[in-house]
XYZ file of N, CA, C and O in Angstrom:
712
model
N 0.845 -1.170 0.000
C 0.000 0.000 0.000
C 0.895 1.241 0.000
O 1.730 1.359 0.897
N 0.763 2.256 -1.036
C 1.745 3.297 -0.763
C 0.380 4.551 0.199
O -0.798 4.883 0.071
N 1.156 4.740 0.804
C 0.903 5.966 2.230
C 0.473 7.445 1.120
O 0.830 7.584 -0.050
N -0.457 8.487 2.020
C -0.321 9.419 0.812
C 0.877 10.395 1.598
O 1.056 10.212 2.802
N 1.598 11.325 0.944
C 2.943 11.847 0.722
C 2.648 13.401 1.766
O 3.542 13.878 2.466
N 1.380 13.942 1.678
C 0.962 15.108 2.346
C 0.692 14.447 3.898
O -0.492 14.381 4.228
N 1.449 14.079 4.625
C 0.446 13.645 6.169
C 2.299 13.796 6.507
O 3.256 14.169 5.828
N 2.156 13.370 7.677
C 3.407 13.744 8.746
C 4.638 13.710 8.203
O 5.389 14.608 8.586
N 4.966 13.124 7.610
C 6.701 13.187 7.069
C 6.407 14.804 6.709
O 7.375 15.523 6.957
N 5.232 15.488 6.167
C 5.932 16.416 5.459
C 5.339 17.561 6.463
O 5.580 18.763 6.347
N 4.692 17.091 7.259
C 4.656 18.350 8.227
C 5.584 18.146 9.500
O 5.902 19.132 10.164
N 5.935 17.121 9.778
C 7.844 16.869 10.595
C 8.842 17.918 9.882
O 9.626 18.711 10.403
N 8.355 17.483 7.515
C 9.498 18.479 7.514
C 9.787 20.111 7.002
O 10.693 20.787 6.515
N 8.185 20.264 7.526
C 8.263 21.892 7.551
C 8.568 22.155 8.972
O 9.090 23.244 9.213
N 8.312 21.270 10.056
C 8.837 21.928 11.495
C 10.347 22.015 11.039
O 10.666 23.178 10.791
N 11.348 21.108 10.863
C 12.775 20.820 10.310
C 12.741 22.302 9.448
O 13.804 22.915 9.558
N 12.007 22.783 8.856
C 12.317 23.594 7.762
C 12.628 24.996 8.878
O 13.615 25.729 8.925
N 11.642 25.004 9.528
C 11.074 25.993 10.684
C 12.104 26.094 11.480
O 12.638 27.187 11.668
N 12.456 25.175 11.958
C 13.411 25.204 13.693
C 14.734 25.414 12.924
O 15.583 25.854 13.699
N 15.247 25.238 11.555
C 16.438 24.935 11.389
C 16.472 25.568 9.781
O 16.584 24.688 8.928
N 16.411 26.634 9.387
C 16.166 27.550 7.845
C 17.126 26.838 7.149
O 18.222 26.449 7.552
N 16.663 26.718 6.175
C 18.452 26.038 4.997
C 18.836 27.908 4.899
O 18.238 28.872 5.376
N 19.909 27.821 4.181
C 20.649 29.378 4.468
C 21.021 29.200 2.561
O 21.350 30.303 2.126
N 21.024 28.288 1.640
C 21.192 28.685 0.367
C 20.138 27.814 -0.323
O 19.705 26.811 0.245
N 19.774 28.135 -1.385
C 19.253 26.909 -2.094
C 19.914 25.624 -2.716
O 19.266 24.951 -3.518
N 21.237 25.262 -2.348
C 21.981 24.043 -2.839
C 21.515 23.346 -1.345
O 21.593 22.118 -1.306
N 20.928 24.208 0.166
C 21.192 22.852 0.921
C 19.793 22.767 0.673
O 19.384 21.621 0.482
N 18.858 23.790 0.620
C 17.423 22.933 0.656
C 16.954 22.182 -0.478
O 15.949 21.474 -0.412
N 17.733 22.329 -1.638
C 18.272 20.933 -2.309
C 18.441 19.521 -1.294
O 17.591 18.681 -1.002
N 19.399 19.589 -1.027
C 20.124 18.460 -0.424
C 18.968 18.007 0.548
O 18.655 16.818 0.489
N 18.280 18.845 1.463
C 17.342 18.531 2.645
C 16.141 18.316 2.126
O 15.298 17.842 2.888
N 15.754 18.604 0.711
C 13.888 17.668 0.568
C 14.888 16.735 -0.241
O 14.144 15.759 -0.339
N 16.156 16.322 -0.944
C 16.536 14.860 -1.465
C 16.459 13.847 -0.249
O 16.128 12.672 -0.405
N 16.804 14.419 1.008
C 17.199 13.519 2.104
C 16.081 13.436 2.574
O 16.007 12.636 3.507
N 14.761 14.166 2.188
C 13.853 14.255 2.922
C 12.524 13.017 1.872
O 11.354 12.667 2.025
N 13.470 12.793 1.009
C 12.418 11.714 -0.293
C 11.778 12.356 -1.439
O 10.951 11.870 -2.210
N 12.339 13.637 -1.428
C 11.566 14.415 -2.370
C 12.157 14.511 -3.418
O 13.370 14.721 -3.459
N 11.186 14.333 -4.791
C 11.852 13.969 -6.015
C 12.262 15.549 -7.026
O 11.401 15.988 -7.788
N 13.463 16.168 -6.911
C 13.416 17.537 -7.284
C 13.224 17.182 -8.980
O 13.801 16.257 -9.552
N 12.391 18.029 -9.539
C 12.037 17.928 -11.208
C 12.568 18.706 -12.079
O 12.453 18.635 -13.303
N 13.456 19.844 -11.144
C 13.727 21.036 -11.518
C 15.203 21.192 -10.755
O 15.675 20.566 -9.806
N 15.780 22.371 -11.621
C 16.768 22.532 -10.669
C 16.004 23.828 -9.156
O 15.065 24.582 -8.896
N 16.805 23.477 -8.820
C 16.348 24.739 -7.173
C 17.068 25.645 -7.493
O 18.289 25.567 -7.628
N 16.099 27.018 -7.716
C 16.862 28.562 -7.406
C 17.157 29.132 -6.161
O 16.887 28.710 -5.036
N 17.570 29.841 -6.405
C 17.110 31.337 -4.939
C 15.824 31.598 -4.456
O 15.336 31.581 -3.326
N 15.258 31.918 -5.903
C 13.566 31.988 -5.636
C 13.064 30.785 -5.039
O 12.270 31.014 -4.126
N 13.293 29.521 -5.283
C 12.995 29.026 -4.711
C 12.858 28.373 -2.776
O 12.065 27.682 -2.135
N 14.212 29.149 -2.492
C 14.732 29.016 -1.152
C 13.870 30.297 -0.686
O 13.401 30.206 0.448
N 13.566 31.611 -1.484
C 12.937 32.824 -0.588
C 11.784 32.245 -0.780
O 11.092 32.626 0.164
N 11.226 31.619 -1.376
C 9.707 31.093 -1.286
C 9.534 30.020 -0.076
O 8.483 29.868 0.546
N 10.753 29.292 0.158
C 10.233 28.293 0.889
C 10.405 28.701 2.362
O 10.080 28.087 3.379
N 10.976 29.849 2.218
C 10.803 30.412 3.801
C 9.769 31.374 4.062
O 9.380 31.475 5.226
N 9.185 32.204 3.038
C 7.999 32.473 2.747
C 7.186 31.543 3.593
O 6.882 31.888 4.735
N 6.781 30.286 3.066
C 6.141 29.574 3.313
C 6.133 29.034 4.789
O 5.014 29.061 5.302
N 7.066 28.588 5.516
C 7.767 28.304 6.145
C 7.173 29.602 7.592
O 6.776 29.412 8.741
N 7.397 30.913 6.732
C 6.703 32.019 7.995
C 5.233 32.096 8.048
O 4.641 32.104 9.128
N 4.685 32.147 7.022
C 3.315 31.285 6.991
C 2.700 30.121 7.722
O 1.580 30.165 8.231
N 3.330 29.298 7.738
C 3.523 27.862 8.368
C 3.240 28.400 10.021
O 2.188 28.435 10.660
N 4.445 28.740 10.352
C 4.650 28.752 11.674
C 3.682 29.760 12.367
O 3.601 29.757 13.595
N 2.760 30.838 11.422
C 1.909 31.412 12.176
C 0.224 30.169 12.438
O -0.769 30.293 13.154
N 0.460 29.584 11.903
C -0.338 27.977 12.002
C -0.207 27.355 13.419
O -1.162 27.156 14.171
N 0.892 27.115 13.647
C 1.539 26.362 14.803
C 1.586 27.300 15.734
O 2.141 26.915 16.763
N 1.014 28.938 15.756
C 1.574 29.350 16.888
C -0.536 29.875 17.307
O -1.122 30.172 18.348
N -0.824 29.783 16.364
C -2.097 30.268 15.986
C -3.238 29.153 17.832
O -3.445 28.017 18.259
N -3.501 30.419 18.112
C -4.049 29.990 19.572
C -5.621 29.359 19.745
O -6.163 28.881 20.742
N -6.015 29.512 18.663
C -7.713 28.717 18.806
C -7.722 28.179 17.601
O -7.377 28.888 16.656
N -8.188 26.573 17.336
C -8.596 26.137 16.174
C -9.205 26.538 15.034
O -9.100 25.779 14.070
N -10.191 28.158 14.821
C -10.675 28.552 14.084
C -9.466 29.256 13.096
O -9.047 29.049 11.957
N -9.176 30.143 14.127
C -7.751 30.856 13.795
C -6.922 29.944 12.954
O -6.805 30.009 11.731
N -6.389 29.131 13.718
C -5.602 27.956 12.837
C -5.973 27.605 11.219
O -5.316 27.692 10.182
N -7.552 27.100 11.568
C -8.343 26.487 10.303
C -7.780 27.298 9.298
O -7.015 27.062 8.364
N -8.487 28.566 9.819
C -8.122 29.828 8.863
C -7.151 30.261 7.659
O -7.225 30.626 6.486
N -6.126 29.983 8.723
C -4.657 30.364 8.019
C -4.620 29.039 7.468
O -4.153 29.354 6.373
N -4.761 27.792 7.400
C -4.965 26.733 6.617
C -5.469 27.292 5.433
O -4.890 27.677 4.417
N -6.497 27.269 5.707
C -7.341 27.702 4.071
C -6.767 28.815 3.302
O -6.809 28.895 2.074
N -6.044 29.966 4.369
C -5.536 30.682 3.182
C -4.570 30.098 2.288
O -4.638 30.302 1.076
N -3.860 29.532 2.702
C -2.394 28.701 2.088
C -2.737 28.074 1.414
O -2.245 28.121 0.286
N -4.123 26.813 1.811
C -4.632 26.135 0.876
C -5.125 27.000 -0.476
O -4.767 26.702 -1.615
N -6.011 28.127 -0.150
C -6.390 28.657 -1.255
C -5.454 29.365 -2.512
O -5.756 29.648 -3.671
N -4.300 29.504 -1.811
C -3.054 30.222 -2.330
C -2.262 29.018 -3.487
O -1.962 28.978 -4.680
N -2.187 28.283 -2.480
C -1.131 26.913 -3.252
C -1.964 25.792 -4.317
O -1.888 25.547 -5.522
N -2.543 25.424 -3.513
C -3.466 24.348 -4.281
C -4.057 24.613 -5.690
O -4.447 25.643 -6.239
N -3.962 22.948 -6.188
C -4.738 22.884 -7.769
C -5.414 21.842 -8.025
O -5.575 21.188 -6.994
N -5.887 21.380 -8.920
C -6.881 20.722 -9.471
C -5.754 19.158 -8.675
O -4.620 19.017 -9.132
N -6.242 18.193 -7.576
C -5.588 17.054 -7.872
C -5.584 16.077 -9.140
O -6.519 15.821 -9.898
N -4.637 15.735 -9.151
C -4.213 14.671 -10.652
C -3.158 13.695 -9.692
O -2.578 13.805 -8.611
N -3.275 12.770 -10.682
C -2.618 11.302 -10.760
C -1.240 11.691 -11.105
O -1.072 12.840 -11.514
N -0.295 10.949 -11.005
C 1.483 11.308 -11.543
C 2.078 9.963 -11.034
O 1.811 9.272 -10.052
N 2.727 9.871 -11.764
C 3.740 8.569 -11.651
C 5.209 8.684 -11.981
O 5.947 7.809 -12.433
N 5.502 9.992 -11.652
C 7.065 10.127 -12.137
C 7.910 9.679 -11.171
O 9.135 9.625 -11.280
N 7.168 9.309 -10.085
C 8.184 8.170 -8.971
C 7.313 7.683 -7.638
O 6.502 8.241 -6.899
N 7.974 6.191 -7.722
C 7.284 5.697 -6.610
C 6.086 5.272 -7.028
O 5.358 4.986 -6.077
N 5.387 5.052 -8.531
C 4.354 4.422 -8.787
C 3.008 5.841 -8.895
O 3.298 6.993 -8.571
N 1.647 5.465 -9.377
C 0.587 6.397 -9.005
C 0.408 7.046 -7.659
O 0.561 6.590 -6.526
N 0.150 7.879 -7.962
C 0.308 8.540 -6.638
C -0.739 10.344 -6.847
O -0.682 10.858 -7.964
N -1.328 10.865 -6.058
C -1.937 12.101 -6.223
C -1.021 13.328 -5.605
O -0.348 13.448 -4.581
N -1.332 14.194 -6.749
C -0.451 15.364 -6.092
C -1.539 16.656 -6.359
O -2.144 16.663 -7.432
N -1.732 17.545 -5.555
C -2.298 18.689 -5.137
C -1.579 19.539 -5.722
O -1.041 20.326 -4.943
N -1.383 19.672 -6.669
C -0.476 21.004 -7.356
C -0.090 20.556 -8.964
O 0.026 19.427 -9.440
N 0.027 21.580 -9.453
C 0.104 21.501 -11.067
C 1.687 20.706 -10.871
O 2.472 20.706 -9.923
N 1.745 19.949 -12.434
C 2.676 19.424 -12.796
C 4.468 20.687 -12.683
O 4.490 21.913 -12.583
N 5.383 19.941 -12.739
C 6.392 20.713 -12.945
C 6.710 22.324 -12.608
O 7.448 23.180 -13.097
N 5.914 22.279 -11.693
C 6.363 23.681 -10.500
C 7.830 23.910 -10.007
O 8.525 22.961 -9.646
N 8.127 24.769 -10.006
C 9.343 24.846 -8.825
C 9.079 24.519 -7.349
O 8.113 24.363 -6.602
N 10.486 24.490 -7.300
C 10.506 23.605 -6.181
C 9.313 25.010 -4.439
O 8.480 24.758 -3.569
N 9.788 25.830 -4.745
C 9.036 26.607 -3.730
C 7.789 26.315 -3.770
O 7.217 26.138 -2.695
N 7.073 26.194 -4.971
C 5.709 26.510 -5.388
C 5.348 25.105 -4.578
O 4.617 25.237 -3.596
N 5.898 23.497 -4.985
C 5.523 22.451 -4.446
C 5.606 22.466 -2.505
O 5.125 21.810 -1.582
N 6.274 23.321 -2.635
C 6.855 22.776 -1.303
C 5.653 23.622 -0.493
O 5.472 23.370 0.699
N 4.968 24.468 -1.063
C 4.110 24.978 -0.716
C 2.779 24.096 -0.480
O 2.240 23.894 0.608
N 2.468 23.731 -1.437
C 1.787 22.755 -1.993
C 1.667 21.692 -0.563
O 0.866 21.596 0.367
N 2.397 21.280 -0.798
C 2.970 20.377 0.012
C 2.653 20.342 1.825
O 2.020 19.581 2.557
N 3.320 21.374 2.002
C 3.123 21.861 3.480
C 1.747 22.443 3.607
O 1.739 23.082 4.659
N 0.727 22.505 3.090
C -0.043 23.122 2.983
C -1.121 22.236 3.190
O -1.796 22.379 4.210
N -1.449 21.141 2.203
C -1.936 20.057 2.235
C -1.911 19.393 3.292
O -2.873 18.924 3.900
N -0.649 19.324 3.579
C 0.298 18.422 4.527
C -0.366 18.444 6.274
O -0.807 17.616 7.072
N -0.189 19.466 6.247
C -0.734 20.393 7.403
C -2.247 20.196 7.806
O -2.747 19.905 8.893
N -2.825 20.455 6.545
C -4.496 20.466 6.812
C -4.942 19.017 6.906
O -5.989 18.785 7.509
N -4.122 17.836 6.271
C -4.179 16.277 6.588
C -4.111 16.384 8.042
O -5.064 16.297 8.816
N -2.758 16.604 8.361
C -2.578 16.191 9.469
C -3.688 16.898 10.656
O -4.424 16.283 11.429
N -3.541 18.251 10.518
C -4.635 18.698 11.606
C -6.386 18.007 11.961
O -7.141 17.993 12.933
N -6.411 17.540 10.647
C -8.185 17.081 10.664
C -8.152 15.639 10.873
O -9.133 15.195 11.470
N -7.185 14.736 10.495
C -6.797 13.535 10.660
C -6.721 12.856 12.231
O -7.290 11.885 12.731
N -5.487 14.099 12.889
C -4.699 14.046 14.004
C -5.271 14.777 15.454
O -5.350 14.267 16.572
N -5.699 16.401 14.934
C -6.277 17.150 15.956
C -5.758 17.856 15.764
O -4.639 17.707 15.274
N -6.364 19.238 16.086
C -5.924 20.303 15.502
C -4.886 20.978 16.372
O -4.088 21.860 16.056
N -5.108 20.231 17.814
C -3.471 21.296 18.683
C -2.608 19.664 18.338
O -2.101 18.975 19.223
N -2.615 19.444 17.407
C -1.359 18.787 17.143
C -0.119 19.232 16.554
O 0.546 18.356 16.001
N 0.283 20.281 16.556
C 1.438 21.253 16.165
C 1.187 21.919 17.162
O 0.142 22.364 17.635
N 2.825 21.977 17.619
C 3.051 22.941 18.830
C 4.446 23.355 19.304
O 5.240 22.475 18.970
N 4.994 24.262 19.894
C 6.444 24.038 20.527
C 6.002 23.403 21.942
O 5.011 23.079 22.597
N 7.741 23.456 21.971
C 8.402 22.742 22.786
C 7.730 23.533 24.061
O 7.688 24.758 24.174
N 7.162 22.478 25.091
C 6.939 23.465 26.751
C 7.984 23.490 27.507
O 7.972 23.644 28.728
N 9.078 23.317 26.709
C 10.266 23.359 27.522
C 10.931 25.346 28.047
O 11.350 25.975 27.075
N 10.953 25.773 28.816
C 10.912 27.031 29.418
C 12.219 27.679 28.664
O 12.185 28.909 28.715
N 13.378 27.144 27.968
C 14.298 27.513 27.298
C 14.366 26.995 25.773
O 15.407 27.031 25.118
N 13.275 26.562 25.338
C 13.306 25.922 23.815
C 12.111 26.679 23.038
O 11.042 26.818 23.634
N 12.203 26.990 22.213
C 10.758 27.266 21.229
C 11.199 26.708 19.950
O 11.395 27.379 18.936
N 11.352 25.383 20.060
C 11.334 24.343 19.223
C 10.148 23.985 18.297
O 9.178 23.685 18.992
N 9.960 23.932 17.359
C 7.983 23.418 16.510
C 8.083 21.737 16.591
O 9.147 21.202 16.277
N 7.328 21.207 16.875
C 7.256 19.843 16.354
C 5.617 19.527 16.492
O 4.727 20.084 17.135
N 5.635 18.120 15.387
C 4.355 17.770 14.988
C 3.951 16.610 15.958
O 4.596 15.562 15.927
N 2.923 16.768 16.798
C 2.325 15.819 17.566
C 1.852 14.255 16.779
O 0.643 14.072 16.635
N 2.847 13.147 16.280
C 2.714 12.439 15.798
C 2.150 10.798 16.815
O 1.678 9.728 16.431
N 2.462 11.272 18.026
C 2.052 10.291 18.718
C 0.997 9.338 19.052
O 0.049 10.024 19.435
N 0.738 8.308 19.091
C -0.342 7.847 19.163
C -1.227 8.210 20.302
O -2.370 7.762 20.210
N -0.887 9.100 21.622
C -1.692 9.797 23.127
C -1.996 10.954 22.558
O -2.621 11.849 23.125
N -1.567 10.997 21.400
C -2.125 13.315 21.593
C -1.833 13.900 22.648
O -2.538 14.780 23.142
N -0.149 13.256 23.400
C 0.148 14.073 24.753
C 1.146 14.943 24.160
O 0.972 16.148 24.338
N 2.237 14.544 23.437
C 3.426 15.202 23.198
C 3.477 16.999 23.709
O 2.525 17.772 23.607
N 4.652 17.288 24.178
C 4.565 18.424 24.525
C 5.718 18.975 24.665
O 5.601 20.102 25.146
N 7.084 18.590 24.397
C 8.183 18.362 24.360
C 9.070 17.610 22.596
O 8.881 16.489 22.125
N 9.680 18.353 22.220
C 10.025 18.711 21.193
C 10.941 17.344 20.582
O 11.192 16.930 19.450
N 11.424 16.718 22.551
C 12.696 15.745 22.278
C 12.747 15.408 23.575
O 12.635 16.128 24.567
N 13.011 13.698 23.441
C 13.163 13.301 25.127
C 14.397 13.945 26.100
O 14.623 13.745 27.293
N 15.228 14.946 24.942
C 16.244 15.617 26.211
C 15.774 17.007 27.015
O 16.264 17.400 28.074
N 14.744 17.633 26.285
C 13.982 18.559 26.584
C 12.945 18.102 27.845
O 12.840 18.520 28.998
N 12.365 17.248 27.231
C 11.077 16.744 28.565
C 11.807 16.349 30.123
O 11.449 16.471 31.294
N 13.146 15.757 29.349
C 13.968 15.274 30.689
C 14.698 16.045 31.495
O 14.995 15.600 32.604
N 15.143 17.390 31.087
C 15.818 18.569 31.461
C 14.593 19.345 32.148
O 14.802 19.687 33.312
N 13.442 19.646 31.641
C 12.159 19.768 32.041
C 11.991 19.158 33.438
O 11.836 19.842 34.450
N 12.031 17.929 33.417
C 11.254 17.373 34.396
C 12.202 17.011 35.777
O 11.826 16.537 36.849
N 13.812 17.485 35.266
C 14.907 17.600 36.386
C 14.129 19.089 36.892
O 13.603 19.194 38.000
N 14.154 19.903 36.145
C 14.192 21.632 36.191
C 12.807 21.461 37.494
O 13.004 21.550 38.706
N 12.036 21.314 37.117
C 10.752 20.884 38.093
C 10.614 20.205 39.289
O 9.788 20.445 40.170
N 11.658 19.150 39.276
C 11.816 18.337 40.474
C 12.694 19.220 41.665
O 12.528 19.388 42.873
N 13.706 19.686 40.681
C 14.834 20.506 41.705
C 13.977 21.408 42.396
O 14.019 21.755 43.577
N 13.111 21.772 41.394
C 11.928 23.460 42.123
C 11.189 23.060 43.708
O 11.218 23.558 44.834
N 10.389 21.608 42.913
C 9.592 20.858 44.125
C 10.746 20.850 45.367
O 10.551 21.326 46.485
N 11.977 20.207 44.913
C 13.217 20.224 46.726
C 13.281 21.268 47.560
O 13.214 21.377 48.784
N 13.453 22.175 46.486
C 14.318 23.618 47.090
C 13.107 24.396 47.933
O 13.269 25.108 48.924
N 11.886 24.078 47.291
C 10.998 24.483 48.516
C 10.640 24.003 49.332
O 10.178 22.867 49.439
N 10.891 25.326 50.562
C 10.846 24.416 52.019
C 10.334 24.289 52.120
O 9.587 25.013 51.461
N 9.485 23.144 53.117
C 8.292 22.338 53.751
C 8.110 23.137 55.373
O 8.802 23.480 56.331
N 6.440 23.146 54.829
C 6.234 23.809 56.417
C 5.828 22.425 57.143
O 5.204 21.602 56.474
N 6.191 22.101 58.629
C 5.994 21.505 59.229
C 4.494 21.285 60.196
O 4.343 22.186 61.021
N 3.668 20.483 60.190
C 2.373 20.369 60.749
C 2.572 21.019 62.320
O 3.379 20.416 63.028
N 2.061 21.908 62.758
C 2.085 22.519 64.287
C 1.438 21.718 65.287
O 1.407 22.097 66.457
């Protein structure tokens, strides 16, 4: 069974895109090849200022405080990026893609995260994108878990967290029963 391509890998790798900017377009090359993505085109500049474009877009999603709000900025992106779905088989077999044929790479990646996003939120739940509650991180990551608890970006965060908290609970003194 092939998986469809818009659901968590690709909203994991707009958080990745988010927490960590490529800085030319040869690496965000290199980071959607490593990421499974089939480039059709070569990658410009334009394409790297688009995908951070996108990318600041994105993250007002994830920071976006009531589900309507959220929805919202979904649909704009959706309404922005999106096209007629069609069938394509230029890798990996049939498969549907949400965006016109032979785009640049920004335009897909738009596409992409966009889709990606609105799968996952209606699929998953909609506070399933979030940072890190870690008090020194504002990390993005995608609540992929099977509890819908995640809240912590990375088990070194939750664990630094949950030292940071324990030490708090010691250090305060205990009043004694009279």
């Amino acid at each position: 069974m092939h998986l469809n391509p818009y659901g968590a890998d690709v909203v994991n790798f707009a958080a990745e895109l988010a927490n960590r900017p490529p800085a030319s377009a040869d690496e965000l090359a290199d980071r959607c090849r490593t990421a499974g993505l089939v480039l059709e085109r070569p990658v410009e500049p334009s394409d790297l200022d688009q995908t951070l474009a996108v990318v600041d877009v994105w993250t007002k999603v994830v920071d976006a405080t009531d589900e309507r709000a959220k929805a919202e900025l979904v649909n704009e992106m959706l309404a922005r990026s999106a096209a007629y779905p069609r069938l394509t088989d230029h890798a990996h077999g049939w498969h549907l893609h949400y965006r016109d044929d032979l785009q640049p790479l920004g335009a897909v990646l738009f596409a992409l995260i966009s889709v990606g996003t609105a799968m996952h939120l209606v699929s998953r739940g909609m506070d399933r994108l979030g940072r890190c509650a870690a008090a020194s991180c504002e990390t993005i990551f995608a609540d992929t878990s099977r509890t819908a608890r995640q809240r912590y970006c990375s088990k070194p965060c939750a664990n630094r967290d949950a030292v940071r908290r324990h030490r708090a609970r010691r250090s305060t003194p205990r009043q004694d029963p009279a």
